[in-house]
């Protein structure tokens, strides 16, 4: 093991760490914003309304993220119309392509999590709201959505970790994220063990922090489910 | 259009390899999963610790990092060992590296499914086995395993679907699966979007067939169980 | 539209060569120690290994016949050496080991003469030295870059060549340049362009090509033997060469015949024959026939 190589390249890894965190965070935010309307439409009782969001979820959950990312990064450039319009400003850059791919992907997974949880909302809660005279919009805003977010928390925690791991694919399209940094270090020094294990340790550390964060959040938001402390 | 058709045999050849990688990985994952589940349920603290560390590494490190590590690092490791033992130069095949990595990753997830399945087996059935004078190994293979499959099946099915998608990563280490071949065809024709779309569709075909297969398995292993 | 055939990538090969170098060295070292040298001979009979999978150097044509630039070269050199040559094919991985184990006496398989390899085998003088080039899109400003000199020998620069190199590096300042990982092209880019240009390293050559096509790269560095036929084909009509041809330095010192270290006499014999073939233009003729341009090593 040649630790010196890693120490020499620490700035590169830290740059990668920053990219990974920003990319994952941005994808999750955009993905969550997309996921809410997708989940609401997909849980609709009308087949006409739920068909499209369900197809979206089916496609993005049924195909590899790698293929989705390549479809956007390599694929968009196939079309002259894209290459010659303002869209190319977005798609020429690897960074935005990765962001778009990751956000669309996590939107599908998060949408499915939320859809499942919305549909499992105890009907009593909705009935109670109705008997208080709330409108449909009020019921969603005050009852269904808050309760959904709370119950979806553990599953969403898993999704965040999957997104973190999935983000390593960005290193395959010239982005210098953690994996991309490891690839560069390996390409220049031929140290596969050192370079990839170093990246692995960074990922492991972020994963632990996410797990810890969600535990804290669950502790807070699920307080009403805990047995009373004496 | 004719370009897509011209490359279709190449893509299908890749698809075959994708399925091969997935099936070979499944075999390894089931094996590791069973070992892992038994280790987790065993009373030995060492076995539990190892199984725990295994799960942590898999849960904490991206598959892509593990795969490149095993492929590039494994090459050096194997040959360093080989050097000491006086072997010839050994070529770490990307197929083997890919299958080992995916099997290794999903072994951890299968262990979790199997553990749940084993815990769900009625205690009385196992006790009955011992009462007949079976050894612990006989009990495991004759009673626990067959009874556990039904409980573990939903988890197994889910893991399989994720695993099929994960096989796309072997293209990164140069294995000519359908994703790699789509890149090749997309590069030559300058129509990458078309070919990645085709490949995405083929992934949906594989998962579609898997769904059918899983329903059949579920039926087979639920014989004698009444469902609501 | 017509289906486009996939051409085997010259550079895909190179990556394999480079990658295995480090690992090969260990294994080969042992086999060198373990195997007894072949019987000393007057070299009237020589067994030569080639790969048979690397057009246009050496490959099997559609009818299954071993052909290529090097196959013709072997015939010529053996004639000059008055030797009876037998050509066998051997997979690239392990080709050096096979030599050192005595399975054959020489390797003629587009093998670049590099320092790491010199630790394991002896080389004849070079018979070919394929230049390396920058390829750009015709609509890229770099397409208009004109170099004062036509050829740069990187480890042996005259003042005029040094000026041309400086002008070249200056023109590529701030540009995005793509190379395949673990190739001589990456080595060159890291050594010469790393400071002022953005270098993007890709896993596969076909990705580098696509990125150049879609305009994400300003230029790529590649081998001329691979790119010349492409540039002349339909596939290459958007591209052109920018700047001079480059050899030497990170690109290595040409392509030669490899023999066991104990057989220096055989290497010398090959060198003499190659010298003669370079002098009378045989190699130039063969090169133009197989590569469409002259790949002769400098005499």
mmCIF file of N, CA, C and O in Angstrom, chain C residues 48 60 85 108 154 217 231 236 278:
data_model
loop_
_atom_site.group_PDB
_atom_site.id
_atom_site.type_symbol
_atom_site.label_atom_id
_atom_site.label_comp_id
_atom_site.label_asym_id
_atom_site.label_seq_id
_atom_site.Cartn_x
_atom_site.Cartn_y
_atom_site.Cartn_z
ATOM 1 N N UNK C 48 8.817 -17.436 -35.702
ATOM 2 C CA UNK C 48 8.410 -16.070 -35.371
ATOM 3 C C UNK C 48 6.950 -16.048 -34.930
ATOM 4 O O UNK C 48 6.086 -16.648 -35.567
ATOM 5 N N UNK C 60 -5.883 -12.058 -39.860
ATOM 6 C CA UNK C 60 -6.417 -13.063 -40.767
ATOM 7 C C UNK C 60 -7.434 -12.409 -41.683
ATOM 8 O O UNK C 60 -8.349 -11.735 -41.210
ATOM 9 N N UNK C 85 11.739 -19.224 -42.314
ATOM 10 C CA UNK C 85 10.955 -18.718 -41.182
ATOM 11 C C UNK C 85 9.600 -19.406 -41.100
ATOM 12 O O UNK C 85 8.927 -19.618 -42.108
ATOM 13 N N UNK C 108 7.261 -10.546 -33.980
ATOM 14 C CA UNK C 108 7.052 -9.434 -34.906
ATOM 15 C C UNK C 108 5.560 -9.161 -34.885
ATOM 16 O O UNK C 108 4.788 -9.801 -35.584
ATOM 17 N N UNK C 154 10.078 13.971 -30.448
ATOM 18 C CA UNK C 154 9.979 14.659 -29.163
ATOM 19 C C UNK C 154 11.229 14.593 -28.294
ATOM 20 O O UNK C 154 11.511 15.512 -27.546
ATOM 21 N N UNK C 217 -15.133 17.607 -27.260
ATOM 22 C CA UNK C 217 -13.676 17.700 -27.247
ATOM 23 C C UNK C 217 -13.238 18.618 -28.379
ATOM 24 O O UNK C 217 -13.836 18.607 -29.458
ATOM 25 N N UNK C 231 -9.844 8.778 -41.640
ATOM 26 C CA UNK C 231 -10.005 10.114 -42.225
ATOM 27 C C UNK C 231 -10.351 10.045 -43.704
ATOM 28 O O UNK C 231 -11.019 10.929 -44.231
ATOM 29 N N UNK C 236 -14.908 9.603 -41.487
ATOM 30 C CA UNK C 236 -13.982 10.624 -41.021
ATOM 31 C C UNK C 236 -14.100 11.939 -41.757
ATOM 32 O O UNK C 236 -13.233 12.796 -41.657
ATOM 33 N N UNK C 278 15.180 -0.805 -45.295
ATOM 34 C CA UNK C 278 14.846 0.616 -45.232
ATOM 35 C C UNK C 278 15.568 1.356 -46.346
ATOM 36 O O UNK C 278 14.998 2.242 -46.983
#
